[in-house]
Amino acid sequence: MSDATAPKAVAGPLNFLDDRLGSTNFFQRNVKKVFPDHWSFMLGEIALYSFVILLLTGTFLTLWFHPSMEEVVYNGSYTKLKGVQMSEAYSSALHISFDVRGGLLMRQIHHWAAVLFMASILAHMLRVFFTGAYRKPRELNWLIGINMFILGMLEGLFGYSLPDDLLSGTGLRITQGVAESIPLVGTYIYMFLFGGEFPAGQYGDLIPRLYAIHILLIPGVILGLVTAHMMIMWHQKHTAMPSKNQSNEQVYGYPFYPVFMAKTGAYFLFTFGVLALLGAFAQINPIWLFGPYDPGAISSGSQPDWYMGVLEGALRLMPGQGTEWVIWGHTISLNVLIPATVPLGIVFGGAMAWPFIEQWVTGDKRRHDINDRPRNAPVRTAIGMAAVTFYGLLWLAGANDVLADKFHVSLFGTTWFFRFAIFIGPVVAYIVTKRICLGLQRKDAAVAGHGVEAGIIVMAPDGGFSERHEPAREDEMIKILSKEKARAEAPAVDANGIPAPSQKGPMGHLRSRLQRAMTFDDIPIEEHGEGHGEGHGHGDEKAVGSGSGKQLGH
């Protein structure tokens, strides 16, 4: 930056840095980077804003919270607990809530931000999955996103365990049982985390250890993953929805500066405003109502935050009788081990493996910068909805006692309903979703081939009546024609009758069957246009102005 374009007060320091770091060229090259404009991309940004708010409010709370399990007698402003013996952690949490100015508001904003952080990550991952945005070259970012969600679950669990109230202690009791159920190493993990027997450990080490993990270890790892996620995304370019001028060679959208920076700054303030309103008017985690933790007591209707509900539901649905075995002197508690590992292992393990499974089955190793419409990948969309149904039913099952009470039905009947529903529901969701996707594909094919109904009735010479059809709008046709043609299956044998290498052996036959299953019902679109996302290039980003204020990044 020269003296002619910068104030004298900053020109010198900028030139000093530029001579040593080359920062000016870096900024000039990146401030015009183009970002596609679509509402669904906001989901990932909301997760980022929530994380920033978590860091800010969490820093405020650390100034007054005392992570100690030392017994004290409460003498604060909340009269109903005066004179009650409790841990210093719980006492300081009450002090923040009732005696620190703005403390309760900050506590509630922090908790609501955690809930929104997890919800926005999940919504963002669903958007990425259903649009195929995880495909080459973005597999690493997909894995990073899943691991951030898993770490967020642990971070939330340890965070709401810190106040040492009755509800959080109940969650820690479940955590202890899950840790102990792991064969061979479970007891060591339990002792390492708790520092001794539940609940306080040998020297009251539990809360201090959870505190260190909650404010240092997991946030540091998440911050590193967020940084890596953003750097990879910046290098690879953002995916885009099918639209005019959009292709794998160029991104059509708004420049990073000033448009995107202004929008993202405003959206951050909107997100903070919504969380502040929730913190001010919507009560969450009222720890003073639960009282200090007592191993011999439990509150009725206890529920964890929504993202841990799936684990709660799995534990409630697993039968207990006949599921505890003793093998070679070791007790294997399948009634805890299976619900703690299998459901989440299926969901998260399957999600991690899916990009590579799909690539192996379809043989599609092309670069994809244009997102799919979910209807154009019916098998993928159906599998995703089956997973959502499985996860959602387990989440509901975690509140089976609340549902039984509110709807006046049998608790055992509710439990048995969910035991069947978690197996039947995903299958029904898969079938229904796939048929809907194929129906929408047929509708698109009809629009591409015959146009849309104009609402005008015409009479033929023979006296018959019919409705006039008109070509669809250009933007609608671009979306319809963005459908990629299904890749032809590799021939089982070549011209000489020799089996193709990819079709040999059991894995070759499995791959062939899976490929046919993914493309068997595909509805072709007539006159499929070229140039709507079929490119393969990865050119340099160069901004070219356009009349609408948007730019093309090549």
Short mmCIF file of C-alpha atoms in Angstrom, two decimals, residues 23-526:
data_model
loop_
_atom_site.label_atom_id
_atom_site.label_comp_id
_atom_site.label_asym_id
_atom_site.label_seq_id
_atom_site.Cartn_x
_atom_site.Cartn_y
_atom_site.Cartn_z
CA SER A 23 1.22 -8.71 3.46
CA THR A 24 -0.06 -6.16 0.97
CA ASN A 25 0.05 -8.57 -1.95
CA PHE A 26 -1.64 -11.22 0.18
CA PHE A 27 -4.51 -8.92 1.10
CA GLN A 28 -4.90 -7.58 -2.43
CA ARG A 29 -5.10 -11.14 -3.72
CA ASN A 30 -7.70 -12.32 -1.18
CA VAL A 31 -10.02 -9.41 -0.43
CA LYS A 32 -11.71 -9.92 -3.79
CA LYS A 33 -12.24 -13.64 -3.28
CA VAL A 34 -15.78 -14.50 -4.34
CA PHE A 35 -18.36 -16.24 -2.12
CA PRO A 36 -21.60 -17.72 -3.53
CA ASP A 37 -24.78 -16.20 -2.16
CA HIS A 38 -27.25 -18.78 -0.85
CA TRP A 39 -29.13 -18.86 2.45
CA SER A 40 -28.02 -22.42 3.34
CA PHE A 41 -24.37 -21.35 3.55
CA MET A 42 -25.35 -19.29 6.60
CA LEU A 43 -25.73 -22.47 8.66
CA GLY A 44 -21.97 -22.97 8.93
CA GLU A 45 -21.46 -19.27 9.68
CA ILE A 46 -23.96 -19.43 12.55
CA ALA A 47 -21.87 -22.25 14.05
CA LEU A 48 -18.77 -20.03 13.81
CA TYR A 49 -20.56 -17.05 15.40
CA SER A 50 -21.89 -19.25 18.20
CA PHE A 51 -18.39 -20.56 18.90
CA VAL A 52 -17.02 -17.01 19.16
CA ILE A 53 -19.83 -16.08 21.57
CA LEU A 54 -19.08 -19.21 23.59
CA LEU A 55 -15.45 -18.14 23.95
CA LEU A 56 -16.39 -14.60 24.99
CA THR A 57 -19.07 -15.54 27.53
CA GLY A 58 -16.99 -18.47 28.81
CA THR A 59 -14.10 -16.10 29.53
CA PHE A 60 -16.45 -13.92 31.57
CA LEU A 61 -17.70 -16.89 33.60
CA THR A 62 -14.18 -18.14 34.41
CA LEU A 63 -13.51 -14.93 36.35
CA TRP A 64 -15.96 -15.96 39.10
CA PHE A 65 -16.30 -19.73 38.87
CA HIS A 66 -14.32 -21.78 41.40
CA PRO A 67 -13.65 -25.33 40.11
CA SER A 68 -13.41 -26.95 43.53
CA MET A 69 -15.29 -29.77 45.26
CA GLU A 70 -14.35 -28.51 48.71
CA GLU A 71 -17.40 -28.47 50.98
CA VAL A 72 -18.69 -25.03 52.00
CA VAL A 73 -21.88 -23.70 53.60
CA TYR A 74 -23.86 -21.47 51.24
CA ASN A 75 -24.63 -17.97 52.52
CA GLY A 76 -25.54 -16.11 49.34
CA SER A 77 -28.61 -14.28 48.06
CA TYR A 78 -30.71 -17.34 47.21
CA THR A 79 -32.47 -17.78 50.53
CA LYS A 80 -33.91 -21.24 49.85
CA LEU A 81 -30.43 -22.76 49.93
CA LYS A 82 -28.94 -20.69 52.77
CA GLY A 83 -27.12 -22.84 55.29
CA VAL A 84 -27.01 -25.85 52.94
CA GLN A 85 -23.70 -27.66 52.63
CA MET A 86 -22.49 -27.87 49.03
CA SER A 87 -19.37 -27.89 46.89
CA GLU A 88 -17.56 -24.63 46.22
CA ALA A 89 -18.24 -25.14 42.49
CA TYR A 90 -22.00 -25.12 43.06
CA SER A 91 -21.76 -22.20 45.47
CA SER A 92 -19.78 -20.12 42.95
CA ALA A 93 -22.29 -20.98 40.19
CA LEU A 94 -25.07 -19.68 42.45
CA HIS A 95 -22.97 -16.60 43.19
CA ILE A 96 -22.63 -15.93 39.43
CA SER A 97 -26.37 -16.38 38.96
CA PHE A 98 -27.59 -14.15 41.82
CA ASP A 99 -24.80 -11.86 42.99
CA VAL A 100 -22.59 -11.04 39.98
CA ARG A 101 -24.06 -8.22 37.90
CA GLY A 102 -25.04 -9.71 34.54
CA GLY A 103 -23.87 -13.13 35.68
CA LEU A 104 -27.13 -14.98 35.09
CA LEU A 105 -27.52 -13.38 31.66
CA MET A 106 -24.00 -14.47 30.72
CA ARG A 107 -24.62 -18.00 32.01
CA GLN A 108 -27.77 -18.30 29.96
CA ILE A 109 -26.25 -16.78 26.81
CA HIS A 110 -23.36 -19.23 27.19
CA HIS A 111 -25.71 -22.20 27.49
CA TRP A 112 -27.96 -21.09 24.62
CA ALA A 113 -24.87 -20.49 22.46
CA ALA A 114 -23.77 -24.07 23.14
CA VAL A 115 -27.19 -25.38 22.09
CA LEU A 116 -27.16 -23.23 18.93
CA PHE A 117 -23.56 -24.21 18.14
CA MET A 118 -24.46 -27.90 18.10
CA ALA A 119 -27.73 -27.35 16.23
CA SER A 120 -26.08 -25.24 13.51
CA ILE A 121 -23.23 -27.74 13.06
CA LEU A 122 -25.76 -30.55 12.62
CA ALA A 123 -27.87 -28.50 10.19
CA HIS A 124 -24.73 -27.54 8.26
CA MET A 125 -23.61 -31.18 8.03
CA LEU A 126 -27.06 -32.21 6.79
CA ARG A 127 -26.91 -29.50 4.11
CA VAL A 128 -23.48 -30.71 3.05
CA PHE A 129 -24.59 -34.35 2.95
CA PHE A 130 -27.84 -33.88 1.07
CA THR A 131 -26.22 -31.64 -1.57
CA GLY A 132 -23.14 -33.85 -2.02
CA ALA A 133 -20.79 -31.05 -0.96
CA TYR A 134 -18.55 -33.61 0.80
CA ARG A 135 -17.35 -35.07 -2.51
CA LYS A 136 -13.86 -34.67 -3.94
CA PRO A 137 -11.90 -32.60 -2.99
CA ARG A 138 -13.72 -31.79 0.27
CA GLU A 139 -13.59 -35.13 2.08
CA LEU A 140 -11.16 -33.81 4.73
CA ASN A 141 -13.43 -30.89 5.61
CA TRP A 142 -16.32 -33.34 5.96
CA LEU A 143 -14.32 -35.39 8.45
CA ILE A 144 -13.31 -32.24 10.32
CA GLY A 145 -16.96 -31.20 10.65
CA ILE A 146 -18.03 -34.56 12.08
CA ASN A 147 -15.21 -34.53 14.61
CA MET A 148 -16.15 -31.00 15.66
CA PHE A 149 -19.68 -32.21 16.39
CA ILE A 150 -18.37 -35.15 18.45
CA LEU A 151 -16.02 -32.85 20.40
CA GLY A 152 -18.93 -30.45 20.89
CA MET A 153 -20.92 -33.24 22.52
CA LEU A 154 -18.10 -33.90 24.97
CA GLU A 155 -17.57 -30.19 25.57
CA GLY A 156 -21.25 -29.70 26.34
CA LEU A 157 -21.33 -32.73 28.65
CA PHE A 158 -18.34 -31.50 30.66
CA GLY A 159 -19.62 -27.90 30.63
CA TYR A 160 -23.01 -28.53 32.18
CA SER A 161 -21.37 -30.93 34.66
CA LEU A 162 -19.23 -28.17 36.19
CA PRO A 163 -21.88 -26.57 38.50
CA ASP A 164 -22.11 -29.86 40.45
CA ASP A 165 -25.88 -29.61 40.84
CA LEU A 166 -28.24 -32.58 41.04
CA LEU A 167 -28.95 -32.67 37.28
CA SER A 168 -25.30 -32.49 36.23
CA GLY A 169 -24.34 -35.11 38.80
CA THR A 170 -26.90 -37.47 37.30
CA GLY A 171 -25.26 -36.99 33.90
CA LEU A 172 -21.84 -37.69 35.39
CA ARG A 173 -23.17 -40.89 36.94
CA ILE A 174 -24.17 -42.06 33.46
CA THR A 175 -20.73 -41.01 32.16
CA GLN A 176 -19.09 -43.09 34.87
CA GLY A 177 -21.20 -46.13 33.96
CA VAL A 178 -20.39 -45.78 30.26
CA ALA A 179 -16.66 -45.47 30.97
CA GLU A 180 -16.69 -48.55 33.23
CA SER A 181 -18.56 -50.62 30.63
CA ILE A 182 -15.63 -50.49 28.18
CA PRO A 183 -13.90 -53.89 28.36
CA LEU A 184 -10.38 -54.12 29.84
CA VAL A 185 -9.61 -50.37 29.90
CA GLY A 186 -12.91 -49.01 31.24
CA THR A 187 -11.88 -48.95 34.89
CA TYR A 188 -8.63 -47.18 34.05
CA ILE A 189 -10.47 -44.52 32.00
CA TYR A 190 -12.93 -44.03 34.84
CA MET A 191 -10.23 -43.64 37.46
CA PHE A 192 -8.16 -41.37 35.23
CA LEU A 193 -11.10 -39.02 34.66
CA PHE A 194 -12.60 -39.02 38.17
CA GLY A 195 -9.36 -39.37 40.14
CA GLY A 196 -10.89 -42.06 42.32
CA GLU A 197 -14.33 -43.32 43.24
CA PHE A 198 -17.44 -41.49 42.08
CA PRO A 199 -18.44 -38.73 42.65
CA ALA A 200 -15.54 -36.64 43.97
CA GLY A 201 -12.54 -38.87 43.45
CA GLN A 202 -9.85 -39.35 46.05
CA TYR A 203 -8.96 -35.67 46.49
CA GLY A 204 -11.94 -33.95 44.87
CA ASP A 205 -10.20 -33.94 41.50
CA LEU A 206 -13.25 -34.41 39.25
CA ILE A 207 -14.44 -30.80 38.84
CA PRO A 208 -10.91 -29.34 38.43
CA ARG A 209 -10.15 -31.93 35.74
CA LEU A 210 -13.41 -31.31 33.91
CA TYR A 211 -12.76 -27.58 34.17
CA ALA A 212 -9.32 -27.86 32.56
CA ILE A 213 -10.69 -30.04 29.78
CA HIS A 214 -13.68 -27.73 29.25
CA ILE A 215 -11.87 -24.39 29.06
CA LEU A 216 -8.50 -25.46 27.59
CA LEU A 217 -8.20 -28.84 25.92
CA ILE A 218 -11.42 -29.28 23.91
CA PRO A 219 -11.85 -25.57 22.97
CA GLY A 220 -8.23 -25.53 21.79
CA VAL A 221 -8.78 -28.59 19.61
CA ILE A 222 -12.06 -27.19 18.24
CA LEU A 223 -10.37 -23.85 17.51
CA GLY A 224 -7.64 -25.69 15.61
CA LEU A 225 -10.23 -27.67 13.63
CA VAL A 226 -12.21 -24.49 12.85
CA THR A 227 -9.01 -22.84 11.59
CA ALA A 228 -8.13 -25.85 9.44
CA HIS A 229 -11.71 -26.03 8.16
CA MET A 230 -11.66 -22.37 7.10
CA MET A 231 -8.20 -22.57 5.51
CA ILE A 232 -9.13 -25.64 3.47
CA MET A 233 -12.40 -24.04 2.39
CA TRP A 234 -10.60 -20.83 1.43
CA HIS A 235 -8.10 -22.76 -0.69
CA GLN A 236 -10.59 -25.10 -2.37
CA LYS A 237 -13.31 -22.46 -2.96
CA HIS A 238 -16.82 -22.69 -1.61
CA THR A 239 -19.29 -25.04 -3.26
CA ALA A 240 -22.19 -23.40 -5.06
CA MET A 241 -25.80 -24.12 -5.91
CA PRO A 242 -26.69 -24.60 -9.60
CA SER A 243 -27.21 -21.20 -11.19
CA LYS A 244 -26.34 -19.21 -14.28
CA ASN A 245 -22.60 -18.72 -14.92
CA GLN A 246 -21.75 -21.22 -12.15
CA SER A 247 -19.33 -24.01 -13.03
CA ASN A 248 -16.35 -25.88 -11.66
CA GLU A 249 -14.05 -23.35 -13.35
CA GLN A 250 -15.59 -20.23 -11.82
CA VAL A 251 -17.51 -19.11 -8.76
CA TYR A 252 -20.25 -16.53 -9.19
CA GLY A 253 -21.06 -14.43 -6.15
CA TYR A 254 -20.09 -11.46 -3.99
CA PRO A 255 -16.49 -10.44 -3.16
CA PHE A 256 -15.12 -10.98 0.33
CA TYR A 257 -14.53 -7.23 0.73
CA PRO A 258 -16.61 -5.21 1.20
CA VAL A 259 -19.86 -7.13 0.60
CA PHE A 260 -19.23 -10.41 2.40
CA MET A 261 -17.44 -8.74 5.33
CA ALA A 262 -20.37 -6.36 5.85
CA LYS A 263 -22.91 -9.18 5.62
CA THR A 264 -21.02 -11.52 7.95
CA GLY A 265 -20.52 -8.72 10.49
CA ALA A 266 -24.24 -8.00 10.48
CA TYR A 267 -25.14 -11.69 10.75
CA PHE A 268 -22.81 -12.04 13.75
CA LEU A 269 -24.65 -9.20 15.48
CA PHE A 270 -28.01 -10.80 14.58
CA THR A 271 -26.87 -14.11 16.07
CA PHE A 272 -25.62 -12.42 19.22
CA GLY A 273 -28.88 -10.48 19.50
CA VAL A 274 -30.99 -13.64 19.26
CA LEU A 275 -28.86 -15.37 21.90
CA ALA A 276 -29.08 -12.31 24.15
CA LEU A 277 -32.88 -12.32 23.84
CA LEU A 278 -32.99 -16.04 24.65
CA GLY A 279 -30.67 -15.51 27.60
CA ALA A 280 -32.83 -12.69 28.92
CA PHE A 281 -36.29 -14.17 28.45
CA ALA A 282 -35.98 -17.98 28.06
CA GLN A 283 -34.80 -19.79 31.19
CA ILE A 284 -32.36 -22.64 30.69
CA ASN A 285 -30.61 -24.86 33.24
CA PRO A 286 -31.95 -23.29 36.48
CA ILE A 287 -29.39 -24.98 38.75
CA TRP A 288 -30.87 -23.42 41.90
CA LEU A 289 -34.01 -25.53 41.47
CA PHE A 290 -32.09 -28.81 41.49
CA GLY A 291 -29.94 -28.24 44.56
CA PRO A 292 -26.46 -29.66 45.21
CA TYR A 293 -25.64 -33.14 43.97
CA ASP A 294 -26.66 -36.02 46.20
CA PRO A 295 -25.80 -39.56 44.97
CA GLY A 296 -28.96 -40.86 46.64
CA ALA A 297 -31.38 -38.47 44.91
CA ILE A 298 -32.53 -37.72 41.38
CA SER A 299 -34.84 -35.06 39.97
CA SER A 300 -37.96 -36.16 38.09
CA GLY A 301 -38.10 -35.59 34.35
CA SER A 302 -34.32 -35.11 34.12
CA GLN A 303 -33.27 -34.44 30.54
CA PRO A 304 -29.84 -33.66 29.05
CA ASP A 305 -29.28 -31.10 26.31
CA TRP A 306 -30.77 -32.24 23.02
CA TYR A 307 -27.51 -33.42 21.43
CA MET A 308 -26.96 -35.93 24.25
CA GLY A 309 -30.55 -37.19 24.08
CA VAL A 310 -29.62 -39.89 21.57
CA LEU A 311 -27.34 -41.56 24.13
CA GLU A 312 -30.01 -41.24 26.81
CA GLY A 313 -32.59 -42.83 24.51
CA ALA A 314 -30.33 -45.73 23.58
CA LEU A 315 -29.66 -46.47 27.25
CA ARG A 316 -33.38 -46.43 28.09
CA LEU A 317 -34.33 -48.78 25.24
CA MET A 318 -31.66 -51.42 25.85
CA PRO A 319 -33.00 -54.43 27.81
CA GLY A 320 -31.17 -55.19 31.03
CA GLN A 321 -31.98 -58.83 31.69
CA GLY A 322 -29.41 -61.27 30.33
CA THR A 323 -27.09 -58.56 28.98
CA GLU A 324 -24.42 -58.65 31.70
CA TRP A 325 -21.82 -61.38 31.15
CA VAL A 326 -18.70 -62.43 33.03
CA ILE A 327 -15.92 -63.54 30.67
CA TRP A 328 -12.52 -64.64 32.06
CA GLY A 329 -13.20 -62.76 35.27
CA HIS A 330 -14.21 -59.55 33.50
CA THR A 331 -17.79 -58.22 33.66
CA ILE A 332 -19.14 -57.14 30.28
CA SER A 333 -22.20 -54.88 30.68
CA LEU A 334 -23.75 -55.02 27.22
CA ASN A 335 -26.79 -53.12 28.48
CA VAL A 336 -24.52 -50.06 28.76
CA LEU A 337 -21.75 -50.79 26.26
CA ILE A 338 -24.01 -51.41 23.24
CA PRO A 339 -26.21 -48.28 23.56
CA ALA A 340 -23.17 -46.15 24.37
CA THR A 341 -21.18 -47.20 21.29
CA VAL A 342 -23.31 -48.86 18.60
CA PRO A 343 -25.95 -46.19 17.73
CA LEU A 344 -23.47 -43.30 17.63
CA GLY A 345 -20.93 -45.57 15.93
CA ILE A 346 -23.44 -46.33 13.18
CA VAL A 347 -24.36 -42.67 12.65
CA PHE A 348 -20.93 -41.04 12.91
CA GLY A 349 -18.89 -43.97 11.57
CA GLY A 350 -21.21 -44.29 8.59
CA ALA A 351 -21.06 -40.55 7.95
CA MET A 352 -17.26 -40.57 8.00
CA ALA A 353 -17.01 -43.52 5.63
CA TRP A 354 -19.77 -42.44 3.25
CA PRO A 355 -17.75 -40.15 0.89
CA PHE A 356 -15.27 -42.94 0.28
CA ILE A 357 -17.95 -45.64 -0.02
CA GLU A 358 -19.86 -43.55 -2.58
CA GLN A 359 -16.71 -42.84 -4.56
CA TRP A 360 -15.81 -46.55 -4.61
CA VAL A 361 -19.32 -47.65 -5.61
CA THR A 362 -19.87 -45.06 -8.35
CA GLY A 363 -16.28 -44.82 -9.56
CA ASP A 364 -16.75 -41.04 -9.63
CA LYS A 365 -13.40 -39.41 -8.91
CA ARG A 366 -14.20 -36.10 -10.57
CA ARG A 367 -13.93 -32.75 -8.84
CA HIS A 368 -17.33 -31.40 -7.71
CA ASP A 369 -17.82 -27.69 -7.04
CA ILE A 370 -21.51 -27.58 -7.99
CA ASN A 371 -23.89 -29.04 -5.42
CA ASP A 372 -26.49 -31.68 -6.25
CA ARG A 373 -30.17 -31.13 -5.70
CA PRO A 374 -31.19 -33.80 -3.15
CA ARG A 375 -33.83 -35.18 -5.51
CA ASN A 376 -31.14 -36.00 -8.08
CA ALA A 377 -29.39 -38.40 -5.66
CA PRO A 378 -32.37 -40.42 -4.35
CA VAL A 379 -30.35 -43.19 -2.69
CA ARG A 380 -28.08 -40.76 -0.86
CA THR A 381 -31.02 -38.60 0.22
CA ALA A 382 -33.00 -41.65 1.36
CA ILE A 383 -30.05 -42.97 3.39
CA GLY A 384 -29.63 -39.53 4.97
CA MET A 385 -33.29 -39.37 5.96
CA ALA A 386 -33.09 -42.90 7.36
CA ALA A 387 -30.17 -41.76 9.56
CA VAL A 388 -32.07 -38.63 10.62
CA THR A 389 -35.08 -40.77 11.54
CA PHE A 390 -32.90 -43.20 13.52
CA TYR A 391 -31.23 -40.34 15.40
CA GLY A 392 -34.52 -38.53 16.00
CA LEU A 393 -36.31 -41.60 17.36
CA LEU A 394 -33.48 -42.27 19.80
CA TRP A 395 -33.64 -38.62 20.87
CA LEU A 396 -37.38 -38.93 21.51
CA ALA A 397 -36.85 -42.21 23.36
CA GLY A 398 -34.62 -40.32 25.80
CA ALA A 399 -37.79 -38.59 27.00
CA ASN A 400 -40.00 -41.69 27.16
CA ASP A 401 -40.99 -40.93 30.76
CA VAL A 402 -41.95 -37.36 29.91
CA LEU A 403 -43.95 -38.52 26.88
CA ALA A 404 -45.72 -41.19 28.95
CA ASP A 405 -46.63 -38.61 31.60
CA LYS A 406 -47.78 -35.85 29.24
CA PHE A 407 -49.82 -38.12 26.93
CA HIS A 408 -51.08 -40.42 29.73
CA VAL A 409 -49.80 -43.63 28.17
CA SER A 410 -47.94 -46.57 29.65
CA LEU A 411 -44.21 -46.08 30.18
CA PHE A 412 -43.58 -49.71 29.19
CA GLY A 413 -45.77 -49.27 26.11
CA THR A 414 -43.78 -46.18 25.11
CA THR A 415 -40.50 -48.03 25.58
CA TRP A 416 -41.61 -51.00 23.47
CA PHE A 417 -42.95 -48.66 20.78
CA PHE A 418 -39.51 -47.06 20.40
CA ARG A 419 -37.77 -50.45 20.48
CA PHE A 420 -39.63 -51.39 17.31
CA ALA A 421 -39.67 -47.88 15.82
CA ILE A 422 -35.88 -47.49 15.69
CA PHE A 423 -35.72 -50.47 13.32
CA ILE A 424 -38.91 -49.90 11.31
CA GLY A 425 -38.80 -46.09 11.13
CA PRO A 426 -35.53 -45.76 9.15
CA VAL A 427 -36.70 -48.35 6.61
CA VAL A 428 -40.00 -46.52 6.08
CA ALA A 429 -38.16 -43.19 5.85
CA TYR A 430 -35.79 -44.63 3.21
CA ILE A 431 -38.61 -45.98 1.03
CA VAL A 432 -40.80 -42.86 1.27
CA THR A 433 -37.89 -40.45 0.68
CA LYS A 434 -36.63 -42.33 -2.36
CA ARG A 435 -40.10 -42.43 -3.94
CA ILE A 436 -40.52 -38.68 -3.33
CA CYS A 437 -37.15 -37.96 -4.96
CA LEU A 438 -38.00 -40.08 -8.01
CA GLY A 439 -41.38 -38.36 -8.28
CA LEU A 440 -39.68 -34.96 -8.26
CA GLN A 441 -37.23 -36.18 -10.92
CA ARG A 442 -40.15 -37.20 -13.14
CA LYS A 443 -41.67 -33.77 -12.64
CA ASP A 444 -38.38 -32.13 -13.70
CA ALA A 445 -38.17 -34.39 -16.75
CA ALA A 446 -41.72 -33.38 -17.72
CA VAL A 447 -40.92 -29.67 -17.30
CA ALA A 448 -37.75 -30.01 -19.39
CA GLY A 449 -39.55 -31.92 -22.15
CA HIS A 450 -42.93 -30.22 -22.24
CA GLY A 451 -42.66 -26.95 -20.30
CA VAL A 452 -44.95 -25.72 -17.56
CA GLU A 453 -48.71 -25.22 -17.57
CA ALA A 454 -49.58 -21.70 -18.65
CA GLY A 455 -53.12 -21.66 -17.24
CA ILE A 456 -54.53 -20.97 -20.70
CA ILE A 457 -57.09 -23.40 -22.13
CA VAL A 458 -57.19 -23.76 -25.93
CA MET A 459 -59.72 -25.57 -28.11
CA ALA A 460 -58.54 -27.87 -30.88
CA PRO A 461 -60.27 -27.98 -34.32
CA ASP A 462 -61.97 -31.22 -33.32
CA GLY A 463 -63.54 -29.54 -30.29
CA GLY A 464 -61.17 -30.94 -27.67
CA PHE A 465 -59.69 -28.77 -24.94
CA SER A 466 -56.11 -28.74 -23.65
CA GLU A 467 -53.90 -26.49 -21.56
CA ARG A 468 -51.12 -24.58 -23.24
CA HIS A 469 -47.58 -25.23 -22.03
CA GLU A 470 -44.80 -22.66 -21.99
CA PRO A 471 -41.04 -23.05 -21.54
CA ALA A 472 -39.93 -22.91 -17.91
CA ARG A 473 -38.08 -19.88 -16.59
CA GLU A 474 -34.37 -19.75 -17.31
CA ASP A 475 -33.32 -20.07 -13.67
CA GLU A 476 -35.61 -23.08 -13.23
CA MET A 477 -34.22 -24.77 -16.35
CA ILE A 478 -30.67 -24.20 -15.12
CA LYS A 479 -31.50 -26.07 -11.91
CA ILE A 480 -33.19 -28.91 -13.79
CA LEU A 481 -30.38 -29.28 -16.32
CA SER A 482 -27.75 -29.30 -13.56
CA LYS A 483 -28.59 -32.97 -12.97
CA GLU A 484 -25.56 -35.08 -13.72
CA LYS A 485 -26.05 -38.10 -15.92
CA ALA A 486 -25.68 -41.41 -14.10
CA ARG A 487 -22.31 -42.94 -14.89
CA ALA A 488 -22.55 -46.07 -17.00
CA GLU A 489 -21.71 -49.27 -15.22
CA ALA A 490 -18.38 -50.87 -16.16
CA PRO A 491 -18.90 -53.80 -18.55
CA ALA A 492 -18.86 -57.20 -16.89
CA VAL A 493 -16.57 -58.55 -19.68
CA ASP A 494 -14.49 -56.94 -22.39
CA ALA A 495 -14.59 -57.70 -26.13
CA ASN A 496 -12.59 -60.90 -25.59
CA GLY A 497 -14.90 -62.16 -22.84
CA ILE A 498 -12.40 -61.43 -20.05
CA PRO A 499 -14.00 -60.03 -16.85
CA ALA A 500 -13.17 -56.41 -16.13
CA PRO A 501 -10.70 -56.00 -13.24
CA SER A 502 -13.23 -54.00 -11.22
CA GLN A 503 -15.81 -56.82 -11.52
CA LYS A 504 -13.63 -59.69 -10.29
CA GLY A 505 -14.03 -61.38 -6.92
CA PRO A 506 -16.63 -60.89 -4.19
CA MET A 507 -15.83 -57.18 -3.79
CA GLY A 508 -16.23 -56.63 -7.52
CA HIS A 509 -19.64 -58.29 -7.53
CA LEU A 510 -20.67 -56.29 -4.44
CA ARG A 511 -19.55 -53.04 -6.07
CA SER A 512 -21.45 -53.86 -9.24
CA ARG A 513 -24.66 -54.60 -7.33
CA LEU A 514 -24.38 -51.45 -5.25
CA GLN A 515 -23.74 -49.36 -8.36
CA ARG A 516 -26.84 -50.78 -10.05
CA ALA A 517 -28.87 -50.09 -6.90
CA MET A 518 -27.77 -46.43 -6.86
CA THR A 519 -28.59 -45.80 -10.55
CA PHE A 520 -31.36 -48.30 -11.33
CA ASP A 521 -34.28 -45.88 -10.87
CA ASP A 522 -32.51 -42.81 -12.27
CA ILE A 523 -34.84 -40.63 -14.36
CA PRO A 524 -32.95 -39.12 -17.35
CA ILE A 525 -33.54 -35.50 -18.30
CA GLU A 526 -33.93 -35.00 -22.05
#
